[in-house]
Coordinates of C-alpha atoms and ligand atoms in Angstrom, one line a residue:
M73 CA 19.4 -15.8 -28.7
N74 CA 16.7 -13.7 -30.4
Q75 CA 16.3 -16.1 -33.3
T76 CA 12.8 -17.1 -34.2
S77 CA 11.5 -19.1 -37.1
A78 CA 8.7 -16.7 -37.7
A79 CA 9.7 -13.1 -37.1
S80 CA 7.1 -10.3 -36.5
P81 CA 7.4 -7.1 -38.5
F82 CA 6.8 -5.1 -35.3
I83 CA 9.0 -4.4 -32.3
D84 CA 6.3 -5.5 -29.9
V85 CA 6.8 -4.3 -26.3
R86 CA 3.1 -4.5 -25.2
S87 CA 3.9 -7.6 -23.1
D88 CA 6.3 -10.5 -22.7
T89 CA 3.4 -12.8 -23.6
V90 CA 4.2 -12.0 -27.3
T91 CA 7.5 -14.0 -27.2
R92 CA 7.7 -16.6 -29.9
P93 CA 9.2 -20.1 -29.5
C94 CA 12.8 -20.1 -30.8
D95 CA 14.1 -22.7 -33.2
Q96 CA 15.6 -24.9 -30.5
M97 CA 12.3 -24.8 -28.6
R98 CA 10.5 -25.8 -31.7
A99 CA 13.0 -28.6 -32.3
A100 CA 12.3 -29.9 -28.7
M101 CA 8.5 -29.7 -29.4
H102 CA 9.0 -31.6 -32.7
T103 CA 10.7 -34.6 -31.2
A104 CA 8.6 -34.7 -27.9
E105 CA 7.4 -38.1 -26.8
V106 CA 3.7 -37.9 -26.0
G107 CA 0.8 -39.9 -24.4
D108 CA -2.6 -39.2 -22.9
D109 CA -2.0 -36.9 -20.0
V110 CA -5.5 -37.5 -18.5
Y111 CA -4.1 -41.0 -17.9
S112 CA -0.8 -39.5 -16.7
D113 CA 0.7 -41.2 -19.7
D114 CA 2.5 -38.3 -21.3
P115 CA 6.2 -38.8 -20.5
T116 CA 7.1 -35.2 -21.5
V117 CA 4.4 -33.7 -19.3
N118 CA 5.5 -35.9 -16.5
A119 CA 9.1 -34.8 -17.0
L120 CA 8.1 -31.1 -17.0
Q121 CA 6.1 -31.5 -13.8
S122 CA 9.1 -33.3 -12.1
L123 CA 11.5 -30.6 -13.2
A124 CA 9.2 -27.8 -12.2
A125 CA 8.5 -29.3 -8.7
E126 CA 12.2 -29.7 -8.2
Q127 CA 13.1 -26.2 -9.4
L128 CA 10.3 -24.7 -7.3
G129 CA 11.2 -26.5 -4.1
Q130 CA 7.8 -28.3 -3.9
E131 CA 6.8 -31.9 -3.8
A132 CA 4.7 -31.9 -6.9
A133 CA 3.6 -29.8 -9.9
L134 CA 0.9 -29.8 -12.5
F135 CA 1.0 -28.5 -16.1
M136 CA -1.8 -26.0 -16.6
P137 CA -3.1 -24.4 -19.8
S138 CA -2.9 -20.8 -18.5
G139 CA -1.9 -18.8 -15.5
T140 CA -5.5 -17.7 -14.8
Q141 CA -6.6 -21.3 -14.7
S142 CA -3.6 -22.2 -12.5
N143 CA -4.5 -19.5 -9.9
L144 CA -8.2 -20.4 -10.0
V145 CA -7.5 -24.1 -9.5
A146 CA -5.2 -23.3 -6.6
F147 CA -8.0 -21.4 -4.9
L148 CA -10.6 -24.1 -5.7
A149 CA -8.3 -26.7 -4.2
H150 CA -7.4 -24.7 -1.1
C151 CA -10.8 -23.1 -0.3
Q152 CA -14.5 -24.0 0.1
R153 CA -17.6 -22.0 -0.8
G154 CA -17.9 -19.3 1.9
D155 CA -14.2 -18.9 2.4
E156 CA -12.3 -15.8 1.4
Y157 CA -8.9 -14.9 0.2
I158 CA -6.9 -11.7 0.9
V159 CA -5.4 -10.1 -2.2
G160 CA -4.0 -6.8 -3.5
G161 CA -6.6 -4.5 -5.0
E162 CA -4.6 -4.3 -8.3
A163 CA -3.6 -8.0 -8.2
H164 CA -4.0 -10.1 -11.2
T165 CA -5.9 -12.8 -9.3
Y166 CA -8.4 -10.3 -8.2
K167 CA -8.7 -7.8 -11.0
Y168 CA -7.7 -9.5 -14.2
E169 CA -9.1 -13.0 -13.9
G170 CA -12.8 -12.4 -14.4
G171 CA -13.5 -12.8 -10.7
G172 CA -13.1 -16.5 -11.3
A173 CA -12.7 -17.5 -7.6
A174 CA -16.0 -15.8 -6.7
V175 CA -17.8 -16.8 -9.9
L176 CA -16.9 -20.4 -9.9
G177 CA -15.8 -21.2 -6.4
G178 CA -18.0 -19.1 -4.1
I179 CA -14.7 -17.8 -2.7
Q180 CA -14.9 -14.1 -1.8
P181 CA -12.0 -11.7 -2.3
Q182 CA -11.0 -9.3 0.4
T183 CA -8.7 -6.7 -1.1
V184 CA -5.9 -4.7 0.5
P185 CA -4.1 -1.8 -1.3
F186 CA -0.6 -2.7 -2.4
G187 CA 2.1 -0.8 -0.6
H188 CA 4.5 1.6 -2.5
N189 CA 6.8 -1.3 -3.5
G190 CA 4.2 -3.9 -4.4
E191 CA 4.1 -5.5 -1.0
L192 CA 0.8 -6.3 0.8
P193 CA 1.5 -4.6 4.1
L194 CA 1.0 -7.3 6.7
D195 CA -0.6 -4.9 9.3
L196 CA -3.3 -4.1 6.7
V197 CA -3.8 -7.8 6.0
E198 CA -4.1 -8.5 9.7
A199 CA -6.8 -5.8 10.0
V200 CA -9.1 -7.5 7.5
I201 CA -8.8 -11.1 8.8
K202 CA -12.3 -11.9 10.0
P203 CA -13.0 -13.4 13.4
D204 CA -14.5 -16.9 13.5
D205 CA -18.2 -15.8 13.6
F206 CA -21.0 -16.9 11.4
H207 CA -21.6 -13.4 10.2
F208 CA -18.4 -13.5 8.3
A209 CA -16.8 -15.4 5.4
R210 CA -13.9 -17.6 6.7
T211 CA -10.6 -16.0 5.9
K212 CA -8.6 -18.8 4.5
L213 CA -5.8 -17.7 2.2
L214 CA -3.4 -14.9 1.5
S215 CA -2.3 -14.4 -2.1
L216 CA 0.8 -12.5 -3.0
E217 CA 2.3 -11.5 -6.4
N218 CA 6.0 -11.5 -7.3
T219 CA 6.9 -9.7 -9.5
Q220 CA 4.1 -7.1 -9.0
H221 CA 4.0 -4.8 -12.0
G222 CA 7.7 -5.7 -12.4
R223 CA 8.6 -4.9 -8.8
V224 CA 10.4 -7.6 -6.8
Q225 CA 9.2 -8.7 -3.4
S226 CA 12.2 -9.2 -1.1
M227 CA 13.2 -12.5 0.5
E228 CA 12.7 -10.8 3.9
Y229 CA 9.2 -9.7 3.1
M230 CA 8.2 -13.2 1.7
Q231 CA 9.7 -14.9 4.8
S232 CA 7.8 -12.6 7.1
A233 CA 4.6 -13.3 5.1
R234 CA 5.1 -17.0 5.6
A235 CA 5.6 -16.6 9.4
F236 CA 2.5 -14.4 9.5
A237 CA 0.5 -16.9 7.6
E238 CA 1.6 -19.7 10.0
E239 CA 0.7 -17.6 13.0
K240 CA -2.8 -16.7 11.5
N241 CA -3.4 -20.2 10.2
L242 CA -3.7 -18.9 6.6
I243 CA -2.6 -20.7 3.4
L244 CA 0.0 -18.7 1.5
H245 CA -0.3 -18.7 -2.3
L246 CA 2.1 -17.0 -4.8
D247 CA 0.9 -15.7 -8.1
G248 CA 4.4 -16.0 -9.5
A249 CA 3.6 -15.4 -13.1
R250 CA 7.0 -13.7 -13.4
M251 CA 8.7 -15.3 -10.5
V252 CA 11.7 -16.3 -12.6
N253 CA 12.3 -12.5 -13.1
A254 CA 12.1 -12.1 -9.4
A255 CA 14.6 -14.9 -8.7
V256 CA 17.0 -13.5 -11.2
A257 CA 16.8 -10.0 -9.7
L258 CA 17.2 -11.4 -6.2
D259 CA 20.0 -13.7 -7.4
V260 CA 18.5 -16.7 -5.7
P261 CA 17.4 -20.1 -7.0
L262 CA 13.7 -20.4 -7.8
R263 CA 13.3 -22.9 -4.9
N264 CA 14.3 -20.3 -2.3
I265 CA 11.1 -18.4 -3.3
G266 CA 8.9 -21.4 -4.2
S267 CA 9.4 -23.2 -0.9
L268 CA 8.2 -20.3 1.2
F269 CA 4.6 -20.8 -0.2
H270 CA 2.0 -23.5 0.2
S271 CA 1.4 -23.2 -3.5
V272 CA 2.9 -21.3 -6.4
S273 CA 1.9 -20.6 -10.0
L274 CA 4.4 -19.7 -12.7
C275 CA 3.8 -18.7 -16.3
L276 CA 5.8 -20.5 -19.0
S277 CA 4.2 -18.4 -21.7
K278 CA 5.6 -14.9 -20.8
G279 CA 9.3 -14.0 -20.6
L280 CA 10.2 -17.7 -20.5
G281 CA 9.2 -17.9 -24.2
A282 CA 7.0 -21.0 -24.3
P283 CA 3.9 -20.7 -26.6
M284 CA 1.5 -21.6 -23.7
G285 CA 1.2 -23.0 -20.3
S286 CA 1.7 -22.5 -16.6
I287 CA 2.9 -24.6 -13.7
L288 CA 1.1 -25.0 -10.4
A289 CA 3.2 -26.5 -7.6
G290 CA 2.6 -27.5 -4.0
N291 CA 2.5 -30.6 -1.8
T292 CA 1.3 -34.0 -3.2
E293 CA -2.1 -33.9 -1.6
F294 CA -2.7 -30.3 -3.0
I295 CA -1.7 -31.3 -6.5
Q296 CA -4.0 -34.3 -6.4
S297 CA -6.9 -32.0 -5.6
A298 CA -5.7 -29.5 -8.2
K299 CA -5.7 -32.2 -10.8
R300 CA -9.3 -32.9 -10.1
W301 CA -10.2 -29.2 -10.3
R302 CA -8.2 -28.8 -13.5
K303 CA -10.4 -31.5 -15.0
V304 CA -13.6 -29.9 -13.6
T305 CA -12.6 -26.5 -15.2
G306 CA -12.0 -28.2 -18.5
G307 CA -8.3 -28.2 -18.4
G308 CA -7.6 -31.9 -18.7
L309 CA -4.9 -32.4 -21.4
R310 CA -4.2 -35.2 -23.8
Q311 CA -1.0 -35.3 -25.9
A312 CA 0.3 -32.1 -24.3
G313 CA 3.9 -33.3 -24.4
V314 CA 4.3 -31.2 -27.6
V315 CA 3.8 -28.0 -25.6
A316 CA 5.3 -29.4 -22.3
A317 CA 8.6 -29.8 -24.3
A318 CA 8.6 -26.1 -24.8
G319 CA 8.1 -25.6 -21.1
I320 CA 11.1 -27.9 -20.3
Y321 CA 13.2 -25.9 -22.7
A322 CA 12.1 -22.7 -21.1
L323 CA 12.9 -23.8 -17.5
E324 CA 16.3 -25.2 -18.5
H325 CA 17.4 -22.2 -20.6
C326 CA 15.6 -19.0 -19.5
H327 CA 18.6 -18.0 -17.4
E328 CA 20.4 -17.4 -20.6
W329 CA 18.2 -14.5 -21.6
I330 CA 16.3 -13.1 -18.6
P331 CA 19.3 -11.2 -17.2
T332 CA 19.7 -9.5 -20.6
D333 CA 16.0 -8.5 -20.6
H334 CA 16.6 -6.8 -17.2
E335 CA 19.6 -4.9 -18.6
H336 CA 17.5 -3.9 -21.6
A337 CA 14.8 -2.5 -19.3
K338 CA 17.5 -0.4 -17.5
L339 CA 18.9 0.8 -20.8
L340 CA 15.5 1.8 -22.0
A341 CA 14.8 3.7 -18.8
S342 CA 18.1 5.6 -19.2
L343 CA 17.3 6.5 -22.8
C344 CA 13.9 7.8 -21.9
Q345 CA 14.9 9.8 -18.8
D346 CA 15.2 13.3 -20.3
I347 CA 12.3 13.1 -22.8
P348 CA 10.2 16.2 -22.3
G349 CA 6.7 15.4 -20.9
V350 CA 7.8 11.9 -19.8
S351 CA 8.9 10.8 -16.3
V352 CA 10.4 7.3 -15.8
R353 CA 9.3 5.4 -12.6
H354 CA 13.0 4.6 -11.8
D355 CA 12.3 2.8 -8.6
W356 CA 9.9 0.4 -10.4
I357 CA 12.5 -0.7 -12.9
Q358 CA 13.7 -3.9 -11.2
T359 CA 13.0 -6.6 -13.9
N360 CA 11.7 -6.5 -17.4
M361 CA 9.1 -3.7 -17.2
V362 CA 9.5 0.0 -17.7
W363 CA 6.8 2.3 -16.5
L364 CA 6.5 5.8 -17.9
D365 CA 4.2 8.6 -16.7
F366 CA 3.1 11.3 -19.2
D367 CA 2.0 14.9 -18.9
G368 CA -1.5 14.8 -20.4
D369 CA -3.5 12.0 -22.0
H370 CA -1.7 10.1 -24.8
Q371 CA -3.7 6.9 -24.7
L372 CA -4.7 7.0 -28.3
A373 CA -2.2 9.2 -30.1
L374 CA 1.0 7.7 -28.7
P375 CA 0.4 4.0 -29.6
A376 CA -1.0 5.1 -33.1
Y377 CA 2.2 7.1 -33.7
T378 CA 4.6 4.3 -32.5
K379 CA 2.7 1.7 -34.5
E380 CA 3.2 3.6 -37.7
R381 CA 6.9 3.5 -36.9
G382 CA 6.9 -0.2 -36.2
V383 CA 6.6 -0.2 -32.4
L384 CA 3.6 -1.8 -30.6
M385 CA 3.1 -0.2 -27.1
S386 CA 0.6 -0.5 -24.4
V387 CA -0.5 3.0 -23.2
G388 CA -3.1 4.0 -20.5
R389 CA -4.4 7.5 -20.0
N390 CA -1.3 9.1 -18.4
A391 CA 1.1 6.2 -18.3
G392 CA 2.7 3.6 -20.5
R393 CA 4.3 0.3 -19.9
V394 CA 7.1 -1.2 -21.9
I395 CA 7.9 -4.8 -21.4
V396 CA 11.1 -6.1 -22.9
H397 CA 11.6 -9.8 -23.6
R398 CA 13.8 -12.3 -25.5
N399 CA 12.6 -11.1 -28.9
I400 CA 13.7 -7.5 -28.2
S401 CA 17.3 -6.7 -29.0
E402 CA 19.5 -3.9 -27.8
D403 CA 18.9 -2.2 -31.1
D404 CA 15.2 -2.6 -30.7
V405 CA 15.4 -0.9 -27.3
A406 CA 17.1 2.1 -29.0
V407 CA 14.4 2.3 -31.6
V408 CA 11.6 2.2 -29.0
A409 CA 13.2 5.0 -27.0
Q410 CA 13.8 7.1 -30.1
V411 CA 10.2 6.7 -31.3
I412 CA 8.9 7.8 -27.9
R413 CA 11.3 10.7 -27.9
D414 CA 10.2 11.8 -31.4
Y415 CA 6.6 11.8 -30.4
F416 CA 7.1 13.9 -27.4
E417 CA 9.7 16.3 -28.9
K418 CA 7.3 17.1 -31.7
R419 CA 4.7 18.2 -29.2
Q420 CA 4.5 21.5 -27.4
F421 CA 4.1 21.5 -23.7
Ligands
PLP755 C1 -0.1 -13.1 -17.0 C2 -0.4 -13.2 -15.5 C3 -1.2 -14.2 -15.0 C4 -1.8 -15.3 -15.8 O1 -2.2 -15.0 -17.0 P1 -2.6 -16.0 -18.2 O2 -2.6 -15.0 -19.3 O3 -3.9 -16.6 -17.9 O4 -1.5 -17.0 -18.3 C5 -1.3 -14.2 -13.6 N1 -0.8 -13.3 -12.8 C6 0.0 -12.3 -13.3 C7 0.6 -11.3 -12.4 C8 0.2 -12.2 -14.7 O5 0.9 -11.2 -15.2

């Protein structure tokens, strides 16, 4: 399950984006039939798009180079210049995508703070919807994130968001970069989540283990428009079947390892829970991310310490994030916990 044809010398828990294609995935890439996808001639890309649409409960899907481009193209296809989208203040589509919707689409973001569980509280969303008046941007779209920092949005919440969107005449988009993790945690098929939204974006390149790519899905008319915007933003693809084959392998096989990743996150949390100076955000550990809060600032010293011992970690001022994935074994989890413990136990508080 963890086999890779090119192993890294590090235990890398900075992100699940570091996953490397396994030998079976590389074999599928090696034998992929290809064509020019700008002419819709690549049979492997077409097969990936059909499979993804079917799995996501949508009419059609488009293979995108990245998740950032997938969200951007969704907004460009749904909105006009002078429209706005409502989004979480810490959401990826707002904070971590270079302001693309505003920069390239003239689409203004209106942020709302995430609730304690990663939901966007619908009463707060309602309060920022602008009346139809030429003083204001036109509120057009509501963008949710699932998982949000590893936290799962419930079926009930997503259903109520859809009903709310219908009532307010808003388009509902899901940044579902890690929605497979959400589906596994909720124990529902992907389509139960996907079909609640007008459009969804999913990353193949994170916990699913593909080297690159995302899927954007929605109805046929939306995907036709998205295909135009993908070309406009420089994302038209040629013999992309080589990487689409990895995406097909990822969608067909990820259920074999994602549940293990979630168990590994819980195991890591339990191994870290009595480390002095560290508190584990237990209620956030729902999928493959473990959030740790630290007494004091360890932003520079902790990752330097762990790196010398073979562990790559992502650390902010007072908190760290460990993301487990298919290239992290149970033994690796024990090593990560021990290295963090050693660092904090050697310090005086
Ligand atoms: C990773 C990620 C994306 C897309 O990122 P890319 O690196 O452009 O593929 C979008 N949303 C969330 C929540 C993500 O974690």
